Coordinates of C-alpha atoms in Angstrom, one line a residue:
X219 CA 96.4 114.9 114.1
X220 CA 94.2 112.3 112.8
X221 CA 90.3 113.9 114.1
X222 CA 90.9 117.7 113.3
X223 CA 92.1 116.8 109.4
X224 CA 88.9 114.3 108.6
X225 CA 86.9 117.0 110.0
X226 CA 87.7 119.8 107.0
X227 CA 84.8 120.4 105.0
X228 CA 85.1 118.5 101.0
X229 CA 84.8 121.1 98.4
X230 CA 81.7 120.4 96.3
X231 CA 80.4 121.6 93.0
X232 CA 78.5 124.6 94.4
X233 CA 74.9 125.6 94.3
X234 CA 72.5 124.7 91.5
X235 CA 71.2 127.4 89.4
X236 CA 69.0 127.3 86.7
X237 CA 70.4 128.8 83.2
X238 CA 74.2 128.5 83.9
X239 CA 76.2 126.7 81.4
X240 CA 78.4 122.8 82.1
X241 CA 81.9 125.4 82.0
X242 CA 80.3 127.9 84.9
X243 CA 79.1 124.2 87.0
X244 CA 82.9 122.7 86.3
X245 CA 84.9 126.0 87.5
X246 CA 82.3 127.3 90.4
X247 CA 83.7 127.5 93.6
X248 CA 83.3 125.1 96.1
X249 CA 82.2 127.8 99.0
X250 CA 79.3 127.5 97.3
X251 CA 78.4 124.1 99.0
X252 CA 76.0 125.4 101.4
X253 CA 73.6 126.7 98.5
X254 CA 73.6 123.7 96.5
X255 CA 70.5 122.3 96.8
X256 CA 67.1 123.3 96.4
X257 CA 63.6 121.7 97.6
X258 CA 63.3 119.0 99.6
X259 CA 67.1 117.9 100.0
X260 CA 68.5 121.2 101.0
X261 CA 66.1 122.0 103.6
X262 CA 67.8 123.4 106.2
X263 CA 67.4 121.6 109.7
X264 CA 67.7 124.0 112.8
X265 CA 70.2 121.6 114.7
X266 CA 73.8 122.2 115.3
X267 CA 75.8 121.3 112.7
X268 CA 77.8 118.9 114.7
X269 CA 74.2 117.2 115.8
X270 CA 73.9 116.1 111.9
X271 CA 76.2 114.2 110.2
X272 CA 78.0 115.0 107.6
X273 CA 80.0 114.2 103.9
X274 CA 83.4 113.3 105.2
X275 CA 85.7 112.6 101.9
X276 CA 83.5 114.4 99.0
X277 CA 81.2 112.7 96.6
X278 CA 82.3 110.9 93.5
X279 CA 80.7 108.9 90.6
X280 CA 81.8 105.6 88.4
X281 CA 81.0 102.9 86.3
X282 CA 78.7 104.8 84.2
X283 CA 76.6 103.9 81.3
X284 CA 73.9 105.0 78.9
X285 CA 71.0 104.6 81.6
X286 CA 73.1 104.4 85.0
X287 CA 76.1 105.1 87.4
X288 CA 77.5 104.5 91.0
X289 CA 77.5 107.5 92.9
X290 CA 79.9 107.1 96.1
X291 CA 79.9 109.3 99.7
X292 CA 80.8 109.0 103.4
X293 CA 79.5 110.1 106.4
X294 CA 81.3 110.9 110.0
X295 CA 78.7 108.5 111.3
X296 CA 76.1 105.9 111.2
X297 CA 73.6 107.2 108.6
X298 CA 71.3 107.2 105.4
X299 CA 72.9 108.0 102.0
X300 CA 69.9 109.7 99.9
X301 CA 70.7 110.6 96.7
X302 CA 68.5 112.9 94.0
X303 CA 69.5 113.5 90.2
X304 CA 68.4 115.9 87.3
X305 CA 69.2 116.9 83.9
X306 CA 69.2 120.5 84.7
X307 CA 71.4 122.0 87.4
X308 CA 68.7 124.0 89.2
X309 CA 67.0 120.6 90.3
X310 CA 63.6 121.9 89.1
X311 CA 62.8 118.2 88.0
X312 CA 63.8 114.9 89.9
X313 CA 64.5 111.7 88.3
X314 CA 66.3 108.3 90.0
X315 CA 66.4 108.8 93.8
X316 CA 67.9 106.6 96.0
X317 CA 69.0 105.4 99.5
X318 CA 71.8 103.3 101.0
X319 CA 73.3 103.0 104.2
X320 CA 76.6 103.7 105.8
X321 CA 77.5 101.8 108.2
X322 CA 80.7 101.4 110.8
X323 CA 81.7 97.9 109.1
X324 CA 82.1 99.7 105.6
X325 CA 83.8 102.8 107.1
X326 CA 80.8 105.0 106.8
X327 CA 80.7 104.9 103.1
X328 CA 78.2 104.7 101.0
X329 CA 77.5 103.8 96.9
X330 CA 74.5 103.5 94.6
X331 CA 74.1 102.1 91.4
X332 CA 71.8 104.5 89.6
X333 CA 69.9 103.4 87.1
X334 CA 67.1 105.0 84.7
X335 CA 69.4 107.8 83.4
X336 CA 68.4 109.3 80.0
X337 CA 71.6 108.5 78.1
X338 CA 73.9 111.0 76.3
X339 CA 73.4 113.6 79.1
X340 CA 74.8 115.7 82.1
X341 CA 73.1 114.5 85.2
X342 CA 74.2 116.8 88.2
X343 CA 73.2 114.6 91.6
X344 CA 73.2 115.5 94.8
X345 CA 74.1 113.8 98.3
X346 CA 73.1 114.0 101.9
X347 CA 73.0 111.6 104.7
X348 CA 70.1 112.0 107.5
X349 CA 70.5 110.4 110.9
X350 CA 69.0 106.8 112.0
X351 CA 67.6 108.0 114.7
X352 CA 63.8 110.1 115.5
X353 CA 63.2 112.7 113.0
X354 CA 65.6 112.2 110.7
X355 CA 68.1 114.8 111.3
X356 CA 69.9 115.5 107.8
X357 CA 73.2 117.2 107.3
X358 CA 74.8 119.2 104.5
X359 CA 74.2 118.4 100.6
X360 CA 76.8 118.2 98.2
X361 CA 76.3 117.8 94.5
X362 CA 78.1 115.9 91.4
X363 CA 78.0 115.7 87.7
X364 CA 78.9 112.9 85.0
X365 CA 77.3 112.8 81.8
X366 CA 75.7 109.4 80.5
X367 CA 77.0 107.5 77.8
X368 CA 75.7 108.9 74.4
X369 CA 73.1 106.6 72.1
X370 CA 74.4 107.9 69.3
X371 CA 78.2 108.3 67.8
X372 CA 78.9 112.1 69.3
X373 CA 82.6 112.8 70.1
X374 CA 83.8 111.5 73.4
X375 CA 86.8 113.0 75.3
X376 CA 88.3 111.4 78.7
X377 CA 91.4 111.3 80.2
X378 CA 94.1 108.8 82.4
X379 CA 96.6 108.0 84.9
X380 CA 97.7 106.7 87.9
X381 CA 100.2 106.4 91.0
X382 CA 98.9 109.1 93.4
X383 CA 100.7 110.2 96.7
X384 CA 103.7 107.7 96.3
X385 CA 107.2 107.5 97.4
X386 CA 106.4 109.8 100.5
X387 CA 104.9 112.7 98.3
X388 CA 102.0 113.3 100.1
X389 CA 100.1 116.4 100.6
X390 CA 102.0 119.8 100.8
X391 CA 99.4 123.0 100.6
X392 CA 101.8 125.5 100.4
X393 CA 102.7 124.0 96.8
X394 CA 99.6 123.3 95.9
X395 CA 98.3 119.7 97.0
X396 CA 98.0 117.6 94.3
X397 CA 98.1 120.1 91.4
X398 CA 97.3 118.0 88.7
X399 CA 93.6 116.9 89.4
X400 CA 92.7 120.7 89.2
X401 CA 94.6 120.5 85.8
X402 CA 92.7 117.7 84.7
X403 CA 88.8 119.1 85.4
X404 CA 90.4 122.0 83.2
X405 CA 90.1 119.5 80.4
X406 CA 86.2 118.7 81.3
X407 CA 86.3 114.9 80.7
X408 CA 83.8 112.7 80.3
X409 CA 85.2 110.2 82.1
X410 CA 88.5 109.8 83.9
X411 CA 90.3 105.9 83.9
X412 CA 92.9 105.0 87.0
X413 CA 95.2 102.9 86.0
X414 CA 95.9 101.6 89.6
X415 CA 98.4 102.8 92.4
X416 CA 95.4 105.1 94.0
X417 CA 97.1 104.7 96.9
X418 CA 100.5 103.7 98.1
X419 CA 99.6 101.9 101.1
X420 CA 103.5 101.2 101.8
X421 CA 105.0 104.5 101.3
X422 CA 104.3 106.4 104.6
X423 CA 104.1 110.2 104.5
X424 CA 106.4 111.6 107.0
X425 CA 106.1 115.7 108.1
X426 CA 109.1 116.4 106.0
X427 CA 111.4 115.7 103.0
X428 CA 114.4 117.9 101.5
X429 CA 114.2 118.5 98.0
X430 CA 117.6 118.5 95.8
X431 CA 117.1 122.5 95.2
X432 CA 117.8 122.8 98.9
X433 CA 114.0 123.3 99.8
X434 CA 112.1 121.2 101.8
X435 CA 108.8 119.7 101.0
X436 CA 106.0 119.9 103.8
X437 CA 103.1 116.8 104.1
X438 CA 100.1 116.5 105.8
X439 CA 100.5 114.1 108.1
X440 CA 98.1 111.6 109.9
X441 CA 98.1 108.8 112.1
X442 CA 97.0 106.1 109.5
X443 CA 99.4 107.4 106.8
X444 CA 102.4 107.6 108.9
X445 CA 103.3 104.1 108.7
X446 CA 103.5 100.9 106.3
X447 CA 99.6 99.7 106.1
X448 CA 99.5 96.4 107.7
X449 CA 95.6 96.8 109.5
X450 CA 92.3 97.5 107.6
X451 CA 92.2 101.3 109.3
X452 CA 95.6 101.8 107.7
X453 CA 94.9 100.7 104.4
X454 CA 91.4 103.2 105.0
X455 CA 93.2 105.6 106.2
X456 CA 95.8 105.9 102.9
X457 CA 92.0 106.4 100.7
X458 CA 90.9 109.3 103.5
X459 CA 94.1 110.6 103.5
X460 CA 94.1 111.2 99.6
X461 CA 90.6 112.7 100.0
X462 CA 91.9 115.8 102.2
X463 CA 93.6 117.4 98.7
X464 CA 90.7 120.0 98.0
X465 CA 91.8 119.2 94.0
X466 CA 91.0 115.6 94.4
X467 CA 87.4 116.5 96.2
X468 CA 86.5 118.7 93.3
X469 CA 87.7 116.4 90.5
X470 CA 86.0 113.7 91.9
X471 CA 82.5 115.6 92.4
X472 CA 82.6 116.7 88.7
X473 CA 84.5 113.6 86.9
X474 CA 83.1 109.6 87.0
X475 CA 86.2 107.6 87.4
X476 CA 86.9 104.0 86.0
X477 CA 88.5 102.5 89.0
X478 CA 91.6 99.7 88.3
X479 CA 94.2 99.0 90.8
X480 CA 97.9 97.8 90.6
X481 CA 100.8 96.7 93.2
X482 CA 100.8 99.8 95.8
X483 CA 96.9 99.4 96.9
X484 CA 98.7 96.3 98.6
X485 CA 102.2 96.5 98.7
X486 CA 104.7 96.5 96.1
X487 CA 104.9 94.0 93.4
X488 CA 102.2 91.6 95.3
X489 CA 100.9 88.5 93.7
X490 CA 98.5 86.6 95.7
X491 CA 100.7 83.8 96.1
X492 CA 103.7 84.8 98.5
X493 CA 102.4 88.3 100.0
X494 CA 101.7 88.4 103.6
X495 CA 102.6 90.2 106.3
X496 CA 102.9 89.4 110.1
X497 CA 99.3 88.1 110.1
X498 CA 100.5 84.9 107.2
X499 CA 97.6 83.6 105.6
X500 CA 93.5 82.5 105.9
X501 CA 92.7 79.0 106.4
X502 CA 91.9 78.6 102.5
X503 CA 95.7 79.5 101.7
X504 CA 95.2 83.3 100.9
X505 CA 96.7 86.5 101.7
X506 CA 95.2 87.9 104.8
X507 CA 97.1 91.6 103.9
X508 CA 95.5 91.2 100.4
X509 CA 92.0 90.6 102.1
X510 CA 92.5 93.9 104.0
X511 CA 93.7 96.1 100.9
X512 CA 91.3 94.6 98.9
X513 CA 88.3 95.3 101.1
X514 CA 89.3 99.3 101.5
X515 CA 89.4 99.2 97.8
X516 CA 86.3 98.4 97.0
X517 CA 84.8 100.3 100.1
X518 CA 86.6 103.8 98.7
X519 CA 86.2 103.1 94.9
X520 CA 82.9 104.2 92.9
X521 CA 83.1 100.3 91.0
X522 CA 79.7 98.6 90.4
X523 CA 79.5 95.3 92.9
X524 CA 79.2 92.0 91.0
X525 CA 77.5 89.9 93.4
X526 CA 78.2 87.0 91.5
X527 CA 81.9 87.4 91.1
X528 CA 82.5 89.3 94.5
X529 CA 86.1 91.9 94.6
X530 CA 86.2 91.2 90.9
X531 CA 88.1 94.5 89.3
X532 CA 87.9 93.5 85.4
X533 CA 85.2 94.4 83.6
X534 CA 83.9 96.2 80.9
X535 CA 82.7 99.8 80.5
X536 CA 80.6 100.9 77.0
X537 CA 80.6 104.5 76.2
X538 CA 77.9 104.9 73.3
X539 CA 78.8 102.8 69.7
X540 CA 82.1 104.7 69.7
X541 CA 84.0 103.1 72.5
X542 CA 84.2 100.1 75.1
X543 CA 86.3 100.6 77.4
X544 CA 88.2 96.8 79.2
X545 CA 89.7 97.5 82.2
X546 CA 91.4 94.2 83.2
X547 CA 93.3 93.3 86.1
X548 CA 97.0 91.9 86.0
X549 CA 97.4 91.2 89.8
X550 CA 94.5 89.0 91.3
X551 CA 95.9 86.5 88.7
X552 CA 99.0 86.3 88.3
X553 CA 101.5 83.1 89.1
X554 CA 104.3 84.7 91.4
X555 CA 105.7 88.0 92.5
X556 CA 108.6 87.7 89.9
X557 CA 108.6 87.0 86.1
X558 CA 112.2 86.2 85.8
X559 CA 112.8 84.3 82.4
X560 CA 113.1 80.6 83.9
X561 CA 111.7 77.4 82.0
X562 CA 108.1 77.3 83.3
X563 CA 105.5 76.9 81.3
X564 CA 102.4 77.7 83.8
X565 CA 103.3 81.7 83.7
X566 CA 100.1 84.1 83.6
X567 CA 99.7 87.3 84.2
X568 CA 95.6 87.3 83.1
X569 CA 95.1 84.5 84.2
X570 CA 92.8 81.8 82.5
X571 CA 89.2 82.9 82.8
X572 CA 90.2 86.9 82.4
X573 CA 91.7 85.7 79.4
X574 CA 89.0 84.0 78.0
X575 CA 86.7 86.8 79.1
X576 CA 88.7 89.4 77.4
X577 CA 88.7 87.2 73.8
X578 CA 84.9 86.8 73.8
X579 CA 84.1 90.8 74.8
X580 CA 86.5 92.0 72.6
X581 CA 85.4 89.7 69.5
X582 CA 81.9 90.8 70.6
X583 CA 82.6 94.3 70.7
X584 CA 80.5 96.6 68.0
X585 CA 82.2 100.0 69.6
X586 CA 84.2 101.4 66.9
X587 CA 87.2 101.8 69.3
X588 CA 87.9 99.2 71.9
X589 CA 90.8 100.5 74.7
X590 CA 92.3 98.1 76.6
X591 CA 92.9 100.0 80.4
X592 CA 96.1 97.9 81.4
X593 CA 97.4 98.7 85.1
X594 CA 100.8 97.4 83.6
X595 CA 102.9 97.8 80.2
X596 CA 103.4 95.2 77.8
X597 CA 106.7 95.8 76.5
X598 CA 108.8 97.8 78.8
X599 CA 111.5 95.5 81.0
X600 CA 110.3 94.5 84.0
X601 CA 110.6 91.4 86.5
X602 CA 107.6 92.1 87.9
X603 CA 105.3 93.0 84.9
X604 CA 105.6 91.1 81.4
X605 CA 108.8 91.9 79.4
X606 CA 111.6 89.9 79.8
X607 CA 114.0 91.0 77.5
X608 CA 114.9 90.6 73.8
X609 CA 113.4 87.1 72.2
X610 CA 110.2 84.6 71.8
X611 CA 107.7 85.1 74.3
X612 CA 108.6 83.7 76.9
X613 CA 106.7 82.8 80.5
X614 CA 103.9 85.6 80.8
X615 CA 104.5 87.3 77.2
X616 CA 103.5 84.1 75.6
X617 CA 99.6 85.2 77.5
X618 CA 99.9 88.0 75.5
X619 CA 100.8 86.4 72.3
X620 CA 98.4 84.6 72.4
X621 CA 96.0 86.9 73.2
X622 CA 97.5 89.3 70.2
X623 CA 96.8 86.2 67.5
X624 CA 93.6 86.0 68.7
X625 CA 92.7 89.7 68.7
X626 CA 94.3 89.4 64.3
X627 CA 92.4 85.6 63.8
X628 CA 88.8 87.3 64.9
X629 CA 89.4 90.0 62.9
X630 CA 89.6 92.4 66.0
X631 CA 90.4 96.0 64.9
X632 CA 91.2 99.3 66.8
X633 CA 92.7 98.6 70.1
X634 CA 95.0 101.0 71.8
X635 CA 96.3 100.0 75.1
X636 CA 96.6 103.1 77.9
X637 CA 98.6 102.2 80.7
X638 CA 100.4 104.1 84.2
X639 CA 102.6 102.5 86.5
X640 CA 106.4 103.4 84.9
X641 CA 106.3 106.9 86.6
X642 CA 107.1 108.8 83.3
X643 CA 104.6 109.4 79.5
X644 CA 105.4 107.7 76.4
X645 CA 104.0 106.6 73.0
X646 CA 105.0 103.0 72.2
X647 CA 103.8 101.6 68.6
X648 CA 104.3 97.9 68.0
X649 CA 104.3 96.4 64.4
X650 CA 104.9 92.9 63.9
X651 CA 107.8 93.7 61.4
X652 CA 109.8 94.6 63.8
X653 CA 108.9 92.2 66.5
X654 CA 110.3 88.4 66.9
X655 CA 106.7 87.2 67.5
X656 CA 104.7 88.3 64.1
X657 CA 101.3 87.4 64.3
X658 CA 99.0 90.3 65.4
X659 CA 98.5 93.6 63.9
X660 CA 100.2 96.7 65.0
X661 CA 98.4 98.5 67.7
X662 CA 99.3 101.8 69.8
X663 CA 100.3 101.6 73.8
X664 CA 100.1 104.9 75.3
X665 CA 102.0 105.3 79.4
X666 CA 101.3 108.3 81.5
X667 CA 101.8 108.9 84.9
X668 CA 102.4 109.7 87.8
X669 CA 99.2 112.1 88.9
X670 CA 101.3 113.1 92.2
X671 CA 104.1 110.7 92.9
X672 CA 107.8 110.5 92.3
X673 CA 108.9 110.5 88.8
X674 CA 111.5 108.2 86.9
X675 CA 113.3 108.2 83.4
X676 CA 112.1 106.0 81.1
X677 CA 112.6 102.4 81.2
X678 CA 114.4 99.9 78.2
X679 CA 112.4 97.9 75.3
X680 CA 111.8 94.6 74.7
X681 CA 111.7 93.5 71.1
X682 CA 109.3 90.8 71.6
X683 CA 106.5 92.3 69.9
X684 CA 108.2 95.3 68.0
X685 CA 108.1 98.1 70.3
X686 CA 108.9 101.6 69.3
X687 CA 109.4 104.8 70.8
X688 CA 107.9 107.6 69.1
X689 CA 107.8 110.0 72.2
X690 CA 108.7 109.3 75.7
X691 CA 109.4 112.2 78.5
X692 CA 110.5 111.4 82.3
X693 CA 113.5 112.8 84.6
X694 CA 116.7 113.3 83.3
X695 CA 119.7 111.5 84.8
X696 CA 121.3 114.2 85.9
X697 CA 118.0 115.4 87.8
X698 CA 117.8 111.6 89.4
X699 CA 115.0 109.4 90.3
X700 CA 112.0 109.6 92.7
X701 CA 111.9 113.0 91.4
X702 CA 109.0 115.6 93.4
X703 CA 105.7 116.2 91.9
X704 CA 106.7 120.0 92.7
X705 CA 109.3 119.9 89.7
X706 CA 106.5 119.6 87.0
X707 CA 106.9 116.3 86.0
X708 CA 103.3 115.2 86.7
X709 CA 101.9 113.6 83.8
X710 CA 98.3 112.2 82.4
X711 CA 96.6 111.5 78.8
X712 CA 93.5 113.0 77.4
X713 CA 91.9 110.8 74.3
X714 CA 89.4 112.8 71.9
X715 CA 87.2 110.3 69.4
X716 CA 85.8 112.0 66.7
X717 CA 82.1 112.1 66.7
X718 CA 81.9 112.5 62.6
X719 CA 85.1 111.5 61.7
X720 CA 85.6 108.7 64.2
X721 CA 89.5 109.4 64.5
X722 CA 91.3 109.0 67.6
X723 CA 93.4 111.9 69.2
X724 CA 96.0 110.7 71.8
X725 CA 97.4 114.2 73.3
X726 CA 100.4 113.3 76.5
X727 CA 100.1 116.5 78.6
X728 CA 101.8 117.2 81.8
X729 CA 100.8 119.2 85.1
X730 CA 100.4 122.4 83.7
X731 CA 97.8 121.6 80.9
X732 CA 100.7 121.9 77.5
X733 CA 100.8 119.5 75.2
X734 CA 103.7 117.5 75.2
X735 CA 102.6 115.4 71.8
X736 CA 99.7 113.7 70.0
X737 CA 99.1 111.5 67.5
X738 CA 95.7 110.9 65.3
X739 CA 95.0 107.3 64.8
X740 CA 92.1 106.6 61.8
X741 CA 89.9 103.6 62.8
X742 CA 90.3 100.4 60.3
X743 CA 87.4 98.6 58.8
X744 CA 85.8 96.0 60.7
X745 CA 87.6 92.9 59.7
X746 CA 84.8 90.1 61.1
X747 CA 82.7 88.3 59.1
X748 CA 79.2 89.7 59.0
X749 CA 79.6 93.1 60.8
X750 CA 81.8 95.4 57.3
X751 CA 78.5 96.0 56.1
X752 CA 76.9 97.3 59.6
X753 CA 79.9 99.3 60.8
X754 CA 79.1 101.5 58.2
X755 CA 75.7 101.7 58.1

């Protein structure tokens, strides 16, 4: 079944046309595709259309900034990526353009870091590959949007999530596909951050599961999803398979993503020390099933390359003087697969040098707001994530005591941590006079999730650093775990800052667009020595 499904035609953003408005290029339909360019790029060729090649999983964008971004496709076949942008969707003037190749030992696919964007604005880009060989032959065009990071403090609105496809909830069209990535372009984000768990590369998807109502749930199936990932296709195939959901294609085409990953890219609760599969480990003592997963990641992900730091995932992401955005990475770090509370001292979840990373870009930070994209929670019980249970930090917490004190001793102000993973949404405040460790200042953690995976009910507390519940929403007991996407539990969060005001708007919504509960959070004065005076200026 494998050829026929990676042979459907993505959805794209439609055909450019001079005078329509962001809303009409967000909600146009994507039968649209084979208008969407004019000039030079959309010339058609008078070849069959199975003699050029083609965009195989959609286009998508990432990693964006005030002057660039990375713009992602991948083709059926050996080709060249080119890629055109423009400030206005009819295309009428050209700015960056840009080629790259795609090649069989990257799967086909293709990225580009733009750069020379005008901040602050929509850029719609468009995509075609043309043919290595005489004459060039090009195929179909499909175009994208993001909008730039402003210059100047204008109000900034984005949304998050994660675990997509999981527990064997792949792809059913009769119910929709994966509803909530349609509900999420309602919203018109700016930007969109994964928390991890894009993938669940050791959940296959098998034709059929029965639902408790009696019903029974219908996947898409393919070769490559069908069984535990263990091979590099495998772990490819789980990012393709993903990419057949028409809602996915058409979210990605219209909203940058800020890529993290988690345990399921790999298998569950990895670690690089003590995951490997039949295959053991490399001659330098790693993971050769990590190498794999990692490798597909990066191939299927719109994330800038470091060249310097090569497969590094943390990193941080500035949205204008209102926001900087850390997405950091607790699993390429870590000690062990399991954080159970022994004596050990030489616990880490960061890891030394993301820690000391995180400390000098924080305390560096001018944004007003500075969110720290975890792919875990801090204070939910877990032996694979940080909490322990009620007491002194103890093994990995004590990394993020330290890292709280720091955050209070340089004066660091307005962080909020967002967060997936748990499978249910919830609102966590933590205040040091209620926690057993005291030194750091209260600070918001906000959970949502899953985008289209089983859910759960939510998980227990530890008091370490004085969590609270003040909302939390999951499946009931009596409704049972692993519960399917189809029974509306599906949940993300959408953050709105304030362009005047500079306040904070956390909103928890589920797959139907309500509004489960929101919270305003006012920024505090900058606290560090030097920079009261400027914040305010």
């Amino acid at each position: 079944m494998a050829g026929p499904l990676y042979q459907r035609r993505s959805s794209s953003s439609g055909h450019a046309k001079q005078g329509l408005t962001r809303r009409k290029f967000l909600v146009r339909s994507a039968s649209t595709v084979a208008l969407a360019g004019v000039g030079g790029l959309a010339r058609p060729y008078l070849s069959r259309a199975a003699d050029r090649p083609q965009i195989a999983c959609g286009v998508q964008s990432g990693d964006l900034s005030g002057n660039s971004a990375v713009v992602w496709a991948r083709a059926d076949r050996p080709a060249r990526m080119q890629v055109e942008c423009s400030t206005v969707e009819s295309f009428r003037t050209i700015i960056p353009a840009a080629s790259a190749d795609a090649l069989p030992d990257r799967d086909f696919t293709s990225k580009l870091l733009l750069e020379g964007l005008p901040p602050g604005q929509d850029i719609f880009y468009r995509v075609r590959f043309v043919d290595f060989g005489e004459g060039g032959v090009a195929g179909e065009t499909q175009v994208g949007h993001f909008r730039t990071a402003p210059a100047e403090k204008k109000s900034i609105s984005f949304v998050w999530s994660g675990d997509t496809a999981g527990q064997g909830w792949g792809i059913d069209p009769a119910r929709g596909g994966m509803r909530i990535y349609r509900t999420m372009l309602q919203n018109r984000p700016d930007f969109f951050i994964h928390s991890g768990d894009h993938i669940y590369a050791d959940c296959p998807v098998q034709p059929e599961l029965k639902l408790p109502n009696g019903q029974t749930w219908r996947n898409i199936v393919i070769e490559e999803k069908s069984v535990v990932a263990h091979s590099l296709a495998q772990f490819r195939g789980n990012y393709k398979y993903n990419l057949l959901d028409d809602n996915l294609r058409a979210f990605n085409a219209q909203v940058p993503m800020l890529a993290q990953w988690d345990d399921h890219e790999v298998t569950n609760d990895w670690a690089p020390i003590g995951t490997a599969d039949e295959t053991g480990y490399a001659e330098d003592g790693t993971s050769r099933l990590v190498a794999r997963a990692a490798r597909a990641f990066h191939e299927f992900m719109p994330i800038r390359e470091l060249p310097a730091q090569a497969g590094r995932i943390y990193r941080k992401v500035s949205y204008g003087p209102l926001l900087d955005v850390f997405l950091i990475d607790m699993r390429s770090y870590r000690d062990s697969i399991w954080n159970k509370g022994e004596d050990r001292s030489d616990c880490f979840i960061l890891g030394s040098a993301q820690l000391a990373w995180l400390k000098r870009e924080l305390a560096a930070s001018d944004a007003t707001w500075k969110v720290i994209a975890a792919d875990m929670p801090i204070g939910l019980i877990s032996e694979d994530a940080i909490a322990l249970g009620n007491g002194p930090p103890e093994r990995r917490e004590c990394e993020i005591a330290d890292l709280l004190s720091f955050m209070k001793q340089a004066g660091v102000r307005n962080t909020v941590w967002l967060t997936a993973d748990m499978h249910y949404t919830a609102a966590h405040h933590y205040d040091p006079n209620r926690a057993v460790f005291q030194e750091f200042e209260p600070f918001w953690e906000f959970v949502s999730g899953p985008l289209h995976a089983g859910t759960w009910g939510p998980a227990e507390l530890d008091s370490t650093f004085g969590p609270a519940v003040m909302f939390q929403k999951g499946c009931s007991a009596e409704q049972g775990e692993n519960l399917a996407p189809c029974f509306g539990l599906q949940f993300f969060g959408r953050v709105d800052i304030d362009g005047q005001s500079e306040v904070m708007t956390v909103t928890l919504k589920d797959v139907d667009n309500s509004a489960l509960w929101s919270v305003d959070i006012e920024p505090r004065p900058d606290a560090r020595p030097g920079r009261m005076l400027a914040h305010h200026i």
